[in-house]
XYZ file of C-alpha atoms in Angstrom:
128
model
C 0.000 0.000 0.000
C 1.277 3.326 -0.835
C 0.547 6.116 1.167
C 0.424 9.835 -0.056
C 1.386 13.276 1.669
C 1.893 16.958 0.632
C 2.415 20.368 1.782
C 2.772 23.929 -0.067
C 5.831 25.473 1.407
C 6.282 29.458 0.956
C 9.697 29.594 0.121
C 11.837 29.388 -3.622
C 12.264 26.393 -5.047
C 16.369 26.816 -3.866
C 15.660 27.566 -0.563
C 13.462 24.340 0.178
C 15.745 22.046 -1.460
C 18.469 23.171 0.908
C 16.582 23.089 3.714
C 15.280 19.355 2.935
C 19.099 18.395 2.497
C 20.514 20.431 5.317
C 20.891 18.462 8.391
C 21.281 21.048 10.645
C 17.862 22.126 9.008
C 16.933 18.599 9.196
C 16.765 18.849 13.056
C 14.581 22.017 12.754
C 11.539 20.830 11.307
C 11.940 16.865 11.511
C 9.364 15.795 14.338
C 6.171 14.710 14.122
C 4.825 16.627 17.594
C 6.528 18.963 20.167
C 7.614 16.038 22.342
C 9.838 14.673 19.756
C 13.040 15.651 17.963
C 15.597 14.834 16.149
C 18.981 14.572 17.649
C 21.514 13.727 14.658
C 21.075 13.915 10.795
C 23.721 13.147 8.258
C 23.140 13.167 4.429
C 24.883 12.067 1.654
C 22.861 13.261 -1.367
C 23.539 11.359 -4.479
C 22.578 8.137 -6.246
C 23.882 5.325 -3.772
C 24.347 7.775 -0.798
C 22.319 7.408 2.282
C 20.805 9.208 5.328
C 20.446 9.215 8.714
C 18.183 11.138 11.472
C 17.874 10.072 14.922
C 14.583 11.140 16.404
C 14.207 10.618 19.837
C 11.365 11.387 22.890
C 12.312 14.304 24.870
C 11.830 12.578 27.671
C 14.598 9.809 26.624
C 11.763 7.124 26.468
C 12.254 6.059 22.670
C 14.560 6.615 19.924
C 14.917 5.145 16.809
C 17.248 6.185 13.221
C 15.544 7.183 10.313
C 17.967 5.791 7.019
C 18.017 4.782 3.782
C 19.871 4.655 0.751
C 19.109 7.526 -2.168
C 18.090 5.265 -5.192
C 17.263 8.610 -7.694
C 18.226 11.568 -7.151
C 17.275 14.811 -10.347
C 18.253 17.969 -8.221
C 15.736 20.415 -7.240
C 12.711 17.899 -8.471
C 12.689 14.094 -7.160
C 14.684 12.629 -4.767
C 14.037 8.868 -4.269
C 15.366 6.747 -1.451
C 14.742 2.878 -0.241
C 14.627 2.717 3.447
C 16.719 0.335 5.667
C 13.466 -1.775 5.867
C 13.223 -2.159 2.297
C 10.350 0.259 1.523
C 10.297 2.791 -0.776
C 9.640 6.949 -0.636
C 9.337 9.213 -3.389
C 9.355 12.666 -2.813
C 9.085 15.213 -5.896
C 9.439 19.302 -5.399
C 7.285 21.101 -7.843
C 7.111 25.589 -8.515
C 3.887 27.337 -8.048
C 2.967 30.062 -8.310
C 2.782 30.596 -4.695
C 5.738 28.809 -3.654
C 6.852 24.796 -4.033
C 4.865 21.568 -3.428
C 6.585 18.923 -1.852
C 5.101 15.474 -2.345
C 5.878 12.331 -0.707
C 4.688 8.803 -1.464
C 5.814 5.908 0.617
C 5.295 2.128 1.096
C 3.028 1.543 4.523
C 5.126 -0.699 7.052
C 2.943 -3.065 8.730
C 2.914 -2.200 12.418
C 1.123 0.470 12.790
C -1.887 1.603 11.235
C -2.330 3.424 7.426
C -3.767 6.692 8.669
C -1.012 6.985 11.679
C 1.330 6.714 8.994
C -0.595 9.664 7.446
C -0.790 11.649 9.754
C 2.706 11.034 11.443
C 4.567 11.315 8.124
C 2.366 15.036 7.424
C 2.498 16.187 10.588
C 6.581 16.135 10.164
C 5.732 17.854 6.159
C 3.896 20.424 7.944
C 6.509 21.514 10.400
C 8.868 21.634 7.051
């Protein structure tokens, strides 16, 4: 099952696709709620490369790293990546007129729930 997400950010397309590649921007906006953050990113954009972010509790109950390997990679419109579970995520970067829409579509894991997925994987868009 593939699941699908998007947000409009208000920024140039230039300035988004830094700050989805940055990880010290990476640890700005990467949490899904205000009790959770991300501690460590590292990314090694191109074809083959991976990525890491370590998103933790505040509260030091739970942590887990976020990686994968980039699988496609066209700058400043698709980057594709296979996570260390196998599935795979899609994200593409399109102009409009009133800014850039980032679109992600991913494979659903099995443990939890489709529409915690959804809204856990948005939720994190959103703060982007």
């Amino acid at each position: 099952m593939k699941i699908n997400i998007e947000t409009l950010v208000k920024a140039d397309l230039e300035t988004v696709w830094d700050a989805w590649n940055n990880p010290d921007d990476i640890k700005q906006w990467n949490a899904a709620s205000d009790d959770w953050h991300t501690t460590h990113s590292t990314v090694d954009l191109r074809e083959g490369g991976s990525f890491l972010s370590r998103m933790e509790a505040k509260d030091g109950s739970f942590g887990f790293d976020f990686e994968g390997t980039y699988t496609r990679i066209v700058p400043h419109q698709i980057i594709e990546y296979r996570m260390s579970d196998g599935r795979e995520v899609s994200t593409r970067f399109v102009e409009t007129g009133d800014g850039v829409m980032v679109t992600s579509v991913f494979d659903a894991e099995t443990e939890n729930s489709p529409e915690m997925q959804r809204d856990g994987w948005q939720a994190i868009l959103d703060n982007f």
